[in-house]
mmCIF file of C-alpha atoms in Angstrom:
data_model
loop_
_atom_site.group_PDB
_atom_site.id
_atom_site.type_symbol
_atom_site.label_atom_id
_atom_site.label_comp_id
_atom_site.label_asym_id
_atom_site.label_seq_id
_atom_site.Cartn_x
_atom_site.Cartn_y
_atom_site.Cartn_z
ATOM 1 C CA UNK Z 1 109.268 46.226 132.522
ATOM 2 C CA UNK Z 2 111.412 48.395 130.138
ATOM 3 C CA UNK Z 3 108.430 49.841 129.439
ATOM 4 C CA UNK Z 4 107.655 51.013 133.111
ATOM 5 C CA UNK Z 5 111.064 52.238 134.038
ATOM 6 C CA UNK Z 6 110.754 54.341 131.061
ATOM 7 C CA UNK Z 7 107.784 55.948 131.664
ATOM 8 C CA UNK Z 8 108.548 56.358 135.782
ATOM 9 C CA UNK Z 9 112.108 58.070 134.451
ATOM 10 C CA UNK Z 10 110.011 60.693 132.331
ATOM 11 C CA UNK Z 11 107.319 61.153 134.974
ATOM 12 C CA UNK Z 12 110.270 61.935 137.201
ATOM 13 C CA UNK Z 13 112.531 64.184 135.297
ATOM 14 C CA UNK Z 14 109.053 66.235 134.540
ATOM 15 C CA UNK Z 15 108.193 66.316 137.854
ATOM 16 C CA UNK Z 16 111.942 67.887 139.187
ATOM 17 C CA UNK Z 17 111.816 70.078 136.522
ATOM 18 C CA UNK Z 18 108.526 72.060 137.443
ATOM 19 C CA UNK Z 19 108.883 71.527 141.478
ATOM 20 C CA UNK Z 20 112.645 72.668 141.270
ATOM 21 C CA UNK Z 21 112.333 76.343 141.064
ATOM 22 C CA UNK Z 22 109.099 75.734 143.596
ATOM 23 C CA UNK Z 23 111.306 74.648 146.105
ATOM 24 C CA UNK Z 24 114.179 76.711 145.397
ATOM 25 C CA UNK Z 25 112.648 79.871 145.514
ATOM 26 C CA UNK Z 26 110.438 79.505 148.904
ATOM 27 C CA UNK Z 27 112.245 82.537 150.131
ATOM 28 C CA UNK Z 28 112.001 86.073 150.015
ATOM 29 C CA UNK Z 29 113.582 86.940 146.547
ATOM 30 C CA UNK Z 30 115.828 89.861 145.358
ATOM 31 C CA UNK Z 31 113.862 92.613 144.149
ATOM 32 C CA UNK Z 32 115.954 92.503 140.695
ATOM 33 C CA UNK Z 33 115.061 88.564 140.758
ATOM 34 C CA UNK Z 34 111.078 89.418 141.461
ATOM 35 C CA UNK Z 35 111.082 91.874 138.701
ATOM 36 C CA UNK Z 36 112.390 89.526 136.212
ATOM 37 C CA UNK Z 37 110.068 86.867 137.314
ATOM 38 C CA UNK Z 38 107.272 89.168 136.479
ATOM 39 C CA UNK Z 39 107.760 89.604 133.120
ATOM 40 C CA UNK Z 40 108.495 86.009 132.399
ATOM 41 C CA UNK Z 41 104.423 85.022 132.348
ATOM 42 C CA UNK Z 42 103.891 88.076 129.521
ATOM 43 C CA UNK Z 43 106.808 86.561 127.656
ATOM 44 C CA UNK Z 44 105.866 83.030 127.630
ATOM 45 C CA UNK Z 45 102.047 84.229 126.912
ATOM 46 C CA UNK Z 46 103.398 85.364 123.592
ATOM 47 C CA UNK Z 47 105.359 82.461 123.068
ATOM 48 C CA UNK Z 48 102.145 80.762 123.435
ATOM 49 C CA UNK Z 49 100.129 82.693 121.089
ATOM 50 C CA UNK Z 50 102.687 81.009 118.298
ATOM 51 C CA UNK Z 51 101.533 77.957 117.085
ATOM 52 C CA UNK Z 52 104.298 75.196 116.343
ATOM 53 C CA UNK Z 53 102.104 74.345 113.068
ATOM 54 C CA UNK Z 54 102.124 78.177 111.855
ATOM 55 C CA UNK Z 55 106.492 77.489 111.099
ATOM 56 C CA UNK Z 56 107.144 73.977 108.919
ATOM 57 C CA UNK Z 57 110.572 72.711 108.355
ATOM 58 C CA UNK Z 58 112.077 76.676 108.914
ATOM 59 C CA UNK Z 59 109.623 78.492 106.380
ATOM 60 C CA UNK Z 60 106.579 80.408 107.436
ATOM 61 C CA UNK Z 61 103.116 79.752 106.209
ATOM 62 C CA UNK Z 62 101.113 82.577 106.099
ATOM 63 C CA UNK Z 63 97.539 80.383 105.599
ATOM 64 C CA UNK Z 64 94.361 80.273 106.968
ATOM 65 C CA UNK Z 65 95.922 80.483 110.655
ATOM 66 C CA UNK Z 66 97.984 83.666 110.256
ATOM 67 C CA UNK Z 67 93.996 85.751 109.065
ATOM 68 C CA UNK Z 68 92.220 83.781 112.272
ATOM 69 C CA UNK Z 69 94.822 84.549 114.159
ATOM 70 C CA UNK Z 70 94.534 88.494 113.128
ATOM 71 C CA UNK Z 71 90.851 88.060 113.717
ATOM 72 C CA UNK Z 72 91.619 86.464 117.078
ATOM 73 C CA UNK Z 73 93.857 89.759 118.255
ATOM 74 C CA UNK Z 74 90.968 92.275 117.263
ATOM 75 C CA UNK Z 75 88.707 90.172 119.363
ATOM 76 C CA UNK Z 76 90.717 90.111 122.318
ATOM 77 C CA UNK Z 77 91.222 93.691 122.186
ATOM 78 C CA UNK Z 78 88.049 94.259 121.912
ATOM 79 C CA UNK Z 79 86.573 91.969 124.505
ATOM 80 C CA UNK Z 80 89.681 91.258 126.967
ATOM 81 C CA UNK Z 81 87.921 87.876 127.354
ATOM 82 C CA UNK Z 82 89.010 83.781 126.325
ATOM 83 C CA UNK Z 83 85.945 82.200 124.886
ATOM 84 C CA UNK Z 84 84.597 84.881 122.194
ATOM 85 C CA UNK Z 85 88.546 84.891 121.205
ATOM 86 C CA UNK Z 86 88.360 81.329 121.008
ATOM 87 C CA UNK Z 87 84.654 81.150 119.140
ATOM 88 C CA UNK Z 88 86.050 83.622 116.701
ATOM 89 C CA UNK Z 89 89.062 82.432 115.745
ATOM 90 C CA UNK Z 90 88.046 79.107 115.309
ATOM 91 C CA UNK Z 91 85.177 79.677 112.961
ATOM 92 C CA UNK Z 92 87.363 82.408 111.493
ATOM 93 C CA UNK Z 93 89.841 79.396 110.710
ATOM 94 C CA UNK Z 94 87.044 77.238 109.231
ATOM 95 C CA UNK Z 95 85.245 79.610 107.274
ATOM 96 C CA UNK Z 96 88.509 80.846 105.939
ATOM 97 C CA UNK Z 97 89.306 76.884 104.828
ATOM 98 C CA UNK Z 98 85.922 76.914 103.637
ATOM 99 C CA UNK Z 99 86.487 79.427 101.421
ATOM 100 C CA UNK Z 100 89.884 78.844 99.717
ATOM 101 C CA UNK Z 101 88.526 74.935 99.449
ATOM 102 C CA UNK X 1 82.292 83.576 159.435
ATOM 103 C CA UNK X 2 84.091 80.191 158.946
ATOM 104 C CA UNK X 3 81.123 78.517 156.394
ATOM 105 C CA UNK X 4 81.116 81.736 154.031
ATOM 106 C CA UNK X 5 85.117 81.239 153.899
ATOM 107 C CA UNK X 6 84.397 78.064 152.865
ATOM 108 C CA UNK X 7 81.621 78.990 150.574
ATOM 109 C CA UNK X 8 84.368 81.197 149.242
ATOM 110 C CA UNK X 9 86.652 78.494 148.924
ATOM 111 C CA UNK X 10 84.515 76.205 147.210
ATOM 112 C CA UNK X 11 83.184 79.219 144.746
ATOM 113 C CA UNK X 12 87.063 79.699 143.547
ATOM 114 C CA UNK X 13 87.692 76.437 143.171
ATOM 115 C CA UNK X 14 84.473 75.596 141.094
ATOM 116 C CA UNK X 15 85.405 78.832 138.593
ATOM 117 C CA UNK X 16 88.872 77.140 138.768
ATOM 118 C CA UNK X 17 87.917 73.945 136.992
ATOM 119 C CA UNK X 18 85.178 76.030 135.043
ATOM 120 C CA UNK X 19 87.843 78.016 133.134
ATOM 121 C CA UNK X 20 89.142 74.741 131.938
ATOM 122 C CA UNK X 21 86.251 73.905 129.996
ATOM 123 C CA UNK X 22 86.811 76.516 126.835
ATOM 124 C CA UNK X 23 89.600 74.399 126.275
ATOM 125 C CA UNK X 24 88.566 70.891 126.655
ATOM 126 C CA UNK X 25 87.931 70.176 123.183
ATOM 127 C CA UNK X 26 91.500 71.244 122.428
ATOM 128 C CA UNK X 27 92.630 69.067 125.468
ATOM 129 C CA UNK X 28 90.683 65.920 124.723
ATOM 130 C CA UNK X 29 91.393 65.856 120.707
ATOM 131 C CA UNK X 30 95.167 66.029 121.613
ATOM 132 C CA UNK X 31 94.603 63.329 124.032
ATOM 133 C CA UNK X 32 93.123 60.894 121.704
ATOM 134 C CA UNK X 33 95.807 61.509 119.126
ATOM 135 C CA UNK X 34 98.334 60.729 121.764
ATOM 136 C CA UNK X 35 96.340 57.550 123.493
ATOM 137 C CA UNK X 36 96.292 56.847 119.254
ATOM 138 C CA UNK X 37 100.252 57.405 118.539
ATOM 139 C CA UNK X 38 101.044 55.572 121.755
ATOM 140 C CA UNK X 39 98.941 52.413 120.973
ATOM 141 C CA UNK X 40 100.869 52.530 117.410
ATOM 142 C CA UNK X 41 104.268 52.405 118.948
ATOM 143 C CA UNK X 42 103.298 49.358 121.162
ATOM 144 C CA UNK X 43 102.184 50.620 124.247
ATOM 145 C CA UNK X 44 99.166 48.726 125.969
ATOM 146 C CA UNK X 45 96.084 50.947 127.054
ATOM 147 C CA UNK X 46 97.407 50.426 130.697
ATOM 148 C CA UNK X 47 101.162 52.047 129.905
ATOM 149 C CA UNK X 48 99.140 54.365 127.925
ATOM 150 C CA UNK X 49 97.373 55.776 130.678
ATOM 151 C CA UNK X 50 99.792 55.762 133.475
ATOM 152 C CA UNK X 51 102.019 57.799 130.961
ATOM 153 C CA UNK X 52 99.479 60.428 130.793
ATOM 154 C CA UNK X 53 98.442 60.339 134.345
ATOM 155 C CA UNK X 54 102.334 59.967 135.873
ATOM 156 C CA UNK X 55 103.994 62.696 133.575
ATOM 157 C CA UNK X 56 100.768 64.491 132.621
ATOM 158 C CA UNK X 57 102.779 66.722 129.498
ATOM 159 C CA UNK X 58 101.136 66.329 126.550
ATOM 160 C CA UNK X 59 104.156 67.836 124.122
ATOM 161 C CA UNK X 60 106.586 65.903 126.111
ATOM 162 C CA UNK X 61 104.609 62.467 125.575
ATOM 163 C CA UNK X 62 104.359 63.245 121.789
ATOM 164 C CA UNK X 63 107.712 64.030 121.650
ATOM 165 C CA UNK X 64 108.802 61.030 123.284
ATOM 166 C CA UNK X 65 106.676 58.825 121.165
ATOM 167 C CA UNK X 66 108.552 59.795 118.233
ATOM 168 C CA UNK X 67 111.703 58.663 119.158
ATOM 169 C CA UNK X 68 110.044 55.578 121.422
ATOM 170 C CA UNK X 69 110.768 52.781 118.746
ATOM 171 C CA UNK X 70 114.272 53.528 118.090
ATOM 172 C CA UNK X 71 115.599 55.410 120.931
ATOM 173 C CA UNK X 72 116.848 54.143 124.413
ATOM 174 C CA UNK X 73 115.198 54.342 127.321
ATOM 175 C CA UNK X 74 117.982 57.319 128.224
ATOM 176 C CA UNK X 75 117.014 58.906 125.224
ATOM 177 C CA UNK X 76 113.765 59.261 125.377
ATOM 178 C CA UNK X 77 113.981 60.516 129.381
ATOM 179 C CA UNK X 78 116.051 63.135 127.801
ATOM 180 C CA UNK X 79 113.861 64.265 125.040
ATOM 181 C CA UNK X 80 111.434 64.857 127.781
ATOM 182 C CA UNK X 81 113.521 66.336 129.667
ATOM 183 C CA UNK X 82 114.904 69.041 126.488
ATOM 184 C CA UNK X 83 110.724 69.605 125.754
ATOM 185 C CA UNK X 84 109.735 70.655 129.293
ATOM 186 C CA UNK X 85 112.474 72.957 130.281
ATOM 187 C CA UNK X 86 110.149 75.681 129.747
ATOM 188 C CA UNK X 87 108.549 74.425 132.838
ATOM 189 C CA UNK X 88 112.013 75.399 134.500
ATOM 190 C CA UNK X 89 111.107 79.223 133.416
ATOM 191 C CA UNK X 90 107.382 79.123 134.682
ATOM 192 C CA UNK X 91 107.462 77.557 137.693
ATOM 193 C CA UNK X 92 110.043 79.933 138.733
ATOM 194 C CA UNK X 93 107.365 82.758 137.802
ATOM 195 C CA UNK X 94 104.644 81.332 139.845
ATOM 196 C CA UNK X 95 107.052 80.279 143.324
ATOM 197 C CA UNK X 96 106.765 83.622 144.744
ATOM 198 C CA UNK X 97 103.010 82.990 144.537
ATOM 199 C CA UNK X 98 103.404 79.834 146.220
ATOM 200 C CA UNK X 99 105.861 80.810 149.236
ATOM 201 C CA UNK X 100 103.812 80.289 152.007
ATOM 202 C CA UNK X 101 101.632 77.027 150.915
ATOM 203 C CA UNK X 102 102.430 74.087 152.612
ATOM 204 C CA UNK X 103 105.400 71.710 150.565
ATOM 205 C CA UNK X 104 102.478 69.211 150.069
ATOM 206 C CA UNK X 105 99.912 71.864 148.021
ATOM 207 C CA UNK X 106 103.321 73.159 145.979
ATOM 208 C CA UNK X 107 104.495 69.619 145.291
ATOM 209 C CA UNK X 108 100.685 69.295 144.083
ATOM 210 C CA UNK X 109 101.108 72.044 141.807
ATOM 211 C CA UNK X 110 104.484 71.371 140.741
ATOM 212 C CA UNK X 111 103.357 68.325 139.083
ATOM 213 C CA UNK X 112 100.252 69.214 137.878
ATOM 214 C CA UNK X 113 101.370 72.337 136.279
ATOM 215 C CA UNK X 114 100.867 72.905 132.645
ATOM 216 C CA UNK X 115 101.085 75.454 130.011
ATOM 217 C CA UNK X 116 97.108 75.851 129.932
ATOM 218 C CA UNK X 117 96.932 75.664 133.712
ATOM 219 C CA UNK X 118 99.675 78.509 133.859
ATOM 220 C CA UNK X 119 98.212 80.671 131.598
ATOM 221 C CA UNK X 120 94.957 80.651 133.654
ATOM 222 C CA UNK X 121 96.098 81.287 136.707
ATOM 223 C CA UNK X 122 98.895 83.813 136.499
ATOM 224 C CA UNK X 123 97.480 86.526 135.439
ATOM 225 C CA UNK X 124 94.959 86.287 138.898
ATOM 226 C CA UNK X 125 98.441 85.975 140.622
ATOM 227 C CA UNK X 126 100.127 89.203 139.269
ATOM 228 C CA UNK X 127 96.596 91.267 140.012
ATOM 229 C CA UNK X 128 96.775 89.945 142.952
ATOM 230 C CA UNK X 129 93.696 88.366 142.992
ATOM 231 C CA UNK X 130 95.402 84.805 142.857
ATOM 232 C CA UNK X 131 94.323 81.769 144.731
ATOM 233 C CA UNK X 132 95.457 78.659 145.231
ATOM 234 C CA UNK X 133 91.896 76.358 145.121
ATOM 235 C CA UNK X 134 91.333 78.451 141.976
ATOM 236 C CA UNK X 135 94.626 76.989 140.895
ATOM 237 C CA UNK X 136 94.032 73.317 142.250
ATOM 238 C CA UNK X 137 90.685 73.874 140.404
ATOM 239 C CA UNK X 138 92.173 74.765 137.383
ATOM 240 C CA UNK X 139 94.432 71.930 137.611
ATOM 241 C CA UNK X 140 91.730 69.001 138.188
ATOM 242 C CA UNK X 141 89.855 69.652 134.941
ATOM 243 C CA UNK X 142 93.096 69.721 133.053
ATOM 244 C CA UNK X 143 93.982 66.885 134.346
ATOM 245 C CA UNK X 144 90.601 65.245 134.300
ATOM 246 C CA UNK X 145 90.436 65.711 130.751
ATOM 247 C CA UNK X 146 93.707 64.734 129.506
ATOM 248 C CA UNK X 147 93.097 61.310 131.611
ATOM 249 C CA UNK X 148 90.018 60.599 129.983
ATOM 250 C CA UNK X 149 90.750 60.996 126.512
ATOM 251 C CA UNK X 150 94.061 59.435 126.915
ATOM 252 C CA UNK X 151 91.702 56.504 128.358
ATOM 253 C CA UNK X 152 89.416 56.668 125.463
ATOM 254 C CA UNK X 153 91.818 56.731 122.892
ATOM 255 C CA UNK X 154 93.694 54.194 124.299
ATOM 256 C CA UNK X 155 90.325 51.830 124.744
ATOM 257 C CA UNK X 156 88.867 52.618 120.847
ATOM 258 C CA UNK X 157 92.394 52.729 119.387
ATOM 259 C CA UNK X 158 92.058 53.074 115.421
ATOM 260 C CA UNK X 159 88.193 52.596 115.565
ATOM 261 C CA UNK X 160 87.771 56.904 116.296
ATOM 262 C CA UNK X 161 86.998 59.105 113.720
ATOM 263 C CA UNK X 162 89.977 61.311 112.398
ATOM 264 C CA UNK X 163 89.125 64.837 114.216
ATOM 265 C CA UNK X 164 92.660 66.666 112.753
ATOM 266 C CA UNK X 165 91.057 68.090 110.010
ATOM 267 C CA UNK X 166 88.994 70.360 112.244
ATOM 268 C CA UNK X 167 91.995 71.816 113.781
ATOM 269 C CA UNK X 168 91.073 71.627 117.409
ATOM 270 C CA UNK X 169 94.835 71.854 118.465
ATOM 271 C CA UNK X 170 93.997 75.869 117.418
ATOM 272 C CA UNK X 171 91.963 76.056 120.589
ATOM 273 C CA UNK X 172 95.724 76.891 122.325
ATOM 274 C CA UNK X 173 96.853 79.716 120.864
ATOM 275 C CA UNK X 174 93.439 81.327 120.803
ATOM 276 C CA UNK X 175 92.681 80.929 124.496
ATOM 277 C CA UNK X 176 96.456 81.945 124.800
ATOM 278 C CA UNK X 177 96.089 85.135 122.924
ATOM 279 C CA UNK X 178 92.649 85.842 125.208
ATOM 280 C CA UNK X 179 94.868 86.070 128.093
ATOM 281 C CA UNK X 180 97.791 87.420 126.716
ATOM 282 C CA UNK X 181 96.299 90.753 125.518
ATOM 283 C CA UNK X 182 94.517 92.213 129.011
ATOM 284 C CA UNK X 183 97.926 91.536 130.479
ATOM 285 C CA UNK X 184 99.713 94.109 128.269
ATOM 286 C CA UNK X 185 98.934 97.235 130.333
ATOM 287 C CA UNK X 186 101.854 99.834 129.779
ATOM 288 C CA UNK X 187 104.885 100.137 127.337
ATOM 289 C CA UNK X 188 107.232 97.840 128.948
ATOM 290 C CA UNK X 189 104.394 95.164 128.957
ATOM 291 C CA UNK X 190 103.944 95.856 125.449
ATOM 292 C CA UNK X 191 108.011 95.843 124.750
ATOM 293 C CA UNK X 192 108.051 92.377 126.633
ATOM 294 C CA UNK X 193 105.831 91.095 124.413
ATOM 295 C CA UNK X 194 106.798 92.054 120.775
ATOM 296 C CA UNK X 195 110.382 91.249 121.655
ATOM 297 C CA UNK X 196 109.048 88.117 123.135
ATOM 298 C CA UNK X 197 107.347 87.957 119.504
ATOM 299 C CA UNK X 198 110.102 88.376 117.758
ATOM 300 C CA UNK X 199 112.108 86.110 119.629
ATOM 301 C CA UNK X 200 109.515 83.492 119.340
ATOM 302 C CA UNK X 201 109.085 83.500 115.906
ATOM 303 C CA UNK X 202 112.701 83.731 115.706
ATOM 304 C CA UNK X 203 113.393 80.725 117.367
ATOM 305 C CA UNK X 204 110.998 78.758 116.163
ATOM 306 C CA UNK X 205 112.203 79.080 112.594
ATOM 307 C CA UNK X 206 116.062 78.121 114.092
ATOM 308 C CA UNK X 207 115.310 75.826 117.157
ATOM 309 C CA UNK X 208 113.762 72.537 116.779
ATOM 310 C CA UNK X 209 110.417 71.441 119.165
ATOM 311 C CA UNK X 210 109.534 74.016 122.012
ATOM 312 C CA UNK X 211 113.341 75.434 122.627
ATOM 313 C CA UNK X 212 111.753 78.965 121.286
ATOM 314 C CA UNK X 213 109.149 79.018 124.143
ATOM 315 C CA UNK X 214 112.851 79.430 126.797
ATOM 316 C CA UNK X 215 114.100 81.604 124.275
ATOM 317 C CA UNK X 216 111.590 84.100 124.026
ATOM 318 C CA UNK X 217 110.304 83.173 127.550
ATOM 319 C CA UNK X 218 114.222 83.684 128.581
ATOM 320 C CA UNK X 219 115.135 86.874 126.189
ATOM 321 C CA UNK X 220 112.035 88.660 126.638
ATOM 322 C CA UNK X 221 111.373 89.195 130.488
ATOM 323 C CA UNK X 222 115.458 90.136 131.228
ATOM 324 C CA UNK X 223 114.411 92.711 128.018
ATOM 325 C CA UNK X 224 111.466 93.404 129.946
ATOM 326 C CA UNK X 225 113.624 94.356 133.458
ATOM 327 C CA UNK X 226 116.723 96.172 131.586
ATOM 328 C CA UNK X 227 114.131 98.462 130.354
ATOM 329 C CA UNK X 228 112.219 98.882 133.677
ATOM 330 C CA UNK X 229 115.594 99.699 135.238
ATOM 331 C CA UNK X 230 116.939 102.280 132.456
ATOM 332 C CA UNK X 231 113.380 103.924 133.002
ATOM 333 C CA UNK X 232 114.298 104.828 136.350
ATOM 334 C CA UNK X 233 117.539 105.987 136.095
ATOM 335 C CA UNK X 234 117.159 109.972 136.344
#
């Protein structure tokens, strides 16, 4: 039972959280509002592109994932396409573990 | 004139879910090590899977299983609340998108909205070439897949073979540097992002969990306007 209530409490603070804005903003917005808004998906990308893994316990391991990673960016520049960034950074990861053993 | 809309329809909604599946191993190895964690802390394959299919936020489940054993009930609604704020700044992103849908299809997509699903589908939005079946589309297979592996792990428990050494959680910041990239078109695009960077890296260093994802999410895009505003200024 504790159990349940938990898990219905986290489904529903998840759930106000991402329809909140939804709902809020179902008007016409500010143009200074809209502008910001548009940024926020480029920002987040980034955010993204940082894996939680890369950063340990506030030091910064510059490993296997940091060279993929590289190898992932001239891909996507190149390509402007998910799946060959994908294919190459992942064997670019496990060639690169491969290699240092 | 009314079957080829639907045609239509039915063609964005099918590329939708098919965008998904670059990322399904990612999705589906996370899944199992959650179903795996969750059956640990003393959930039964039944709580298991309702978690996943009622809050559907794979961080926010992991997070919560951390703290599940010795944390209150209030505690652990909170954690899950503190790990998907970020949701606060990208649904705000995608409501102008969603204006004129019907409070059913944005309720839909409130609560099926994810970081992987977001990242597919906004960058149709802001070229204008967004769509909502595309997004509901996008949405399923997520969801689809993070079901069935929760499912699966929950079922085989311990008996799976250990898959971390592979590294399949990579997947997500590949896929999310294949979208990223096309999207930065012009200088301030490019600002937005290397401050976004920055902050990122930043606050990852300094914040504990996913509270660098707001930051740089937060910091970056008012950067991003400032500078769009000083550019116009004669």
């Amino acid at each position: 039972m504790e159990t349940a209530l938990t898990i219905s409490g986290m489904a529903l603070v998840t759930f106000l959280i991402r329809f909140g804005m939804i709902a809020l903003l179902s008007r016409e917005l500010p143009p200074l509002l809209a502008r910001w808004l548009h940024y926020i998906p480029i920002a987040i990308f980034t955010a993204l592109v940082i894996p939680g893994r890369l950063i340990s316990n506030g030091t910064f391991e510059s490993g296997p994932e940091l060279w993929a990673g590289l190898a992932g960016l001239l891909v996507a520049w190149r390509s402007r396409q998910v799946l060959p960034v994908i294919l190459a950074g992942m064997f670019a990861y496990w060639l690169l573990c491969a290699v240092h053993g | 004139m009314r079957s080829q809309n639907c045609a239509q329809r039915i063609e964005y909604f099918r590329s939708g879910l098919c965008a998904t599946l670059p990322l399904a191993p990612g999705v589906i190895a996370f899944g199992l090590v959650y179903a795996l964690g969750a059956r640990q802390m003393g959930l039964s394959p039944v709580e298991t899977l309702l978690m996943s299919l009622s809050v559907f936020a794979g961080a926010a489940q992991f997070s919560a299983l951390q703290v599940w054993t010795t944390a209150s009930a209030g505690v652990i609604i909170l954690v899950t609340l503190i790990v998907n704020l970020r949701y606060l700044l990208m649904s705000a992103s995608m409501a102008p998108y969603l204006q004129n849908r019907h409070w059913f299809d944005k309720a839909l997509a409130a609560f099926t909205l994810s970081d992987e699903s977001y990242a597919l589908t906004m960058p149709r939005y802001t070229s204008g070439q967004g769509e909502f079946v595309y997004l509901t589309g996008a949405n399923l297979g997520l969801y689809l897949q993070w079901a069935a592996a929760s499912l699966v792990g929950a079922l085989l428990g311990t008996s799976l073979p250990d898959l971390s050494v592979y590294r399949l959680d990579l997947i997500f910041p590949f896929a999310f540097l294949g979208l990223l990239v096309p999207q930065i078109q012009n200088r301030i695009t490019l600002f937005v992002a290397v401050v976004a960077g920055a902050l990122a890296f930043g606050g990852a260093m300094l914040i504990p969990g996913k509270g660098y994802i707001l930051l740089a999410g937060l910091g970056a895009s008012l950067g991003g306007v400032l500078l769009e505003r000083m550019w116009k200024q004669p």
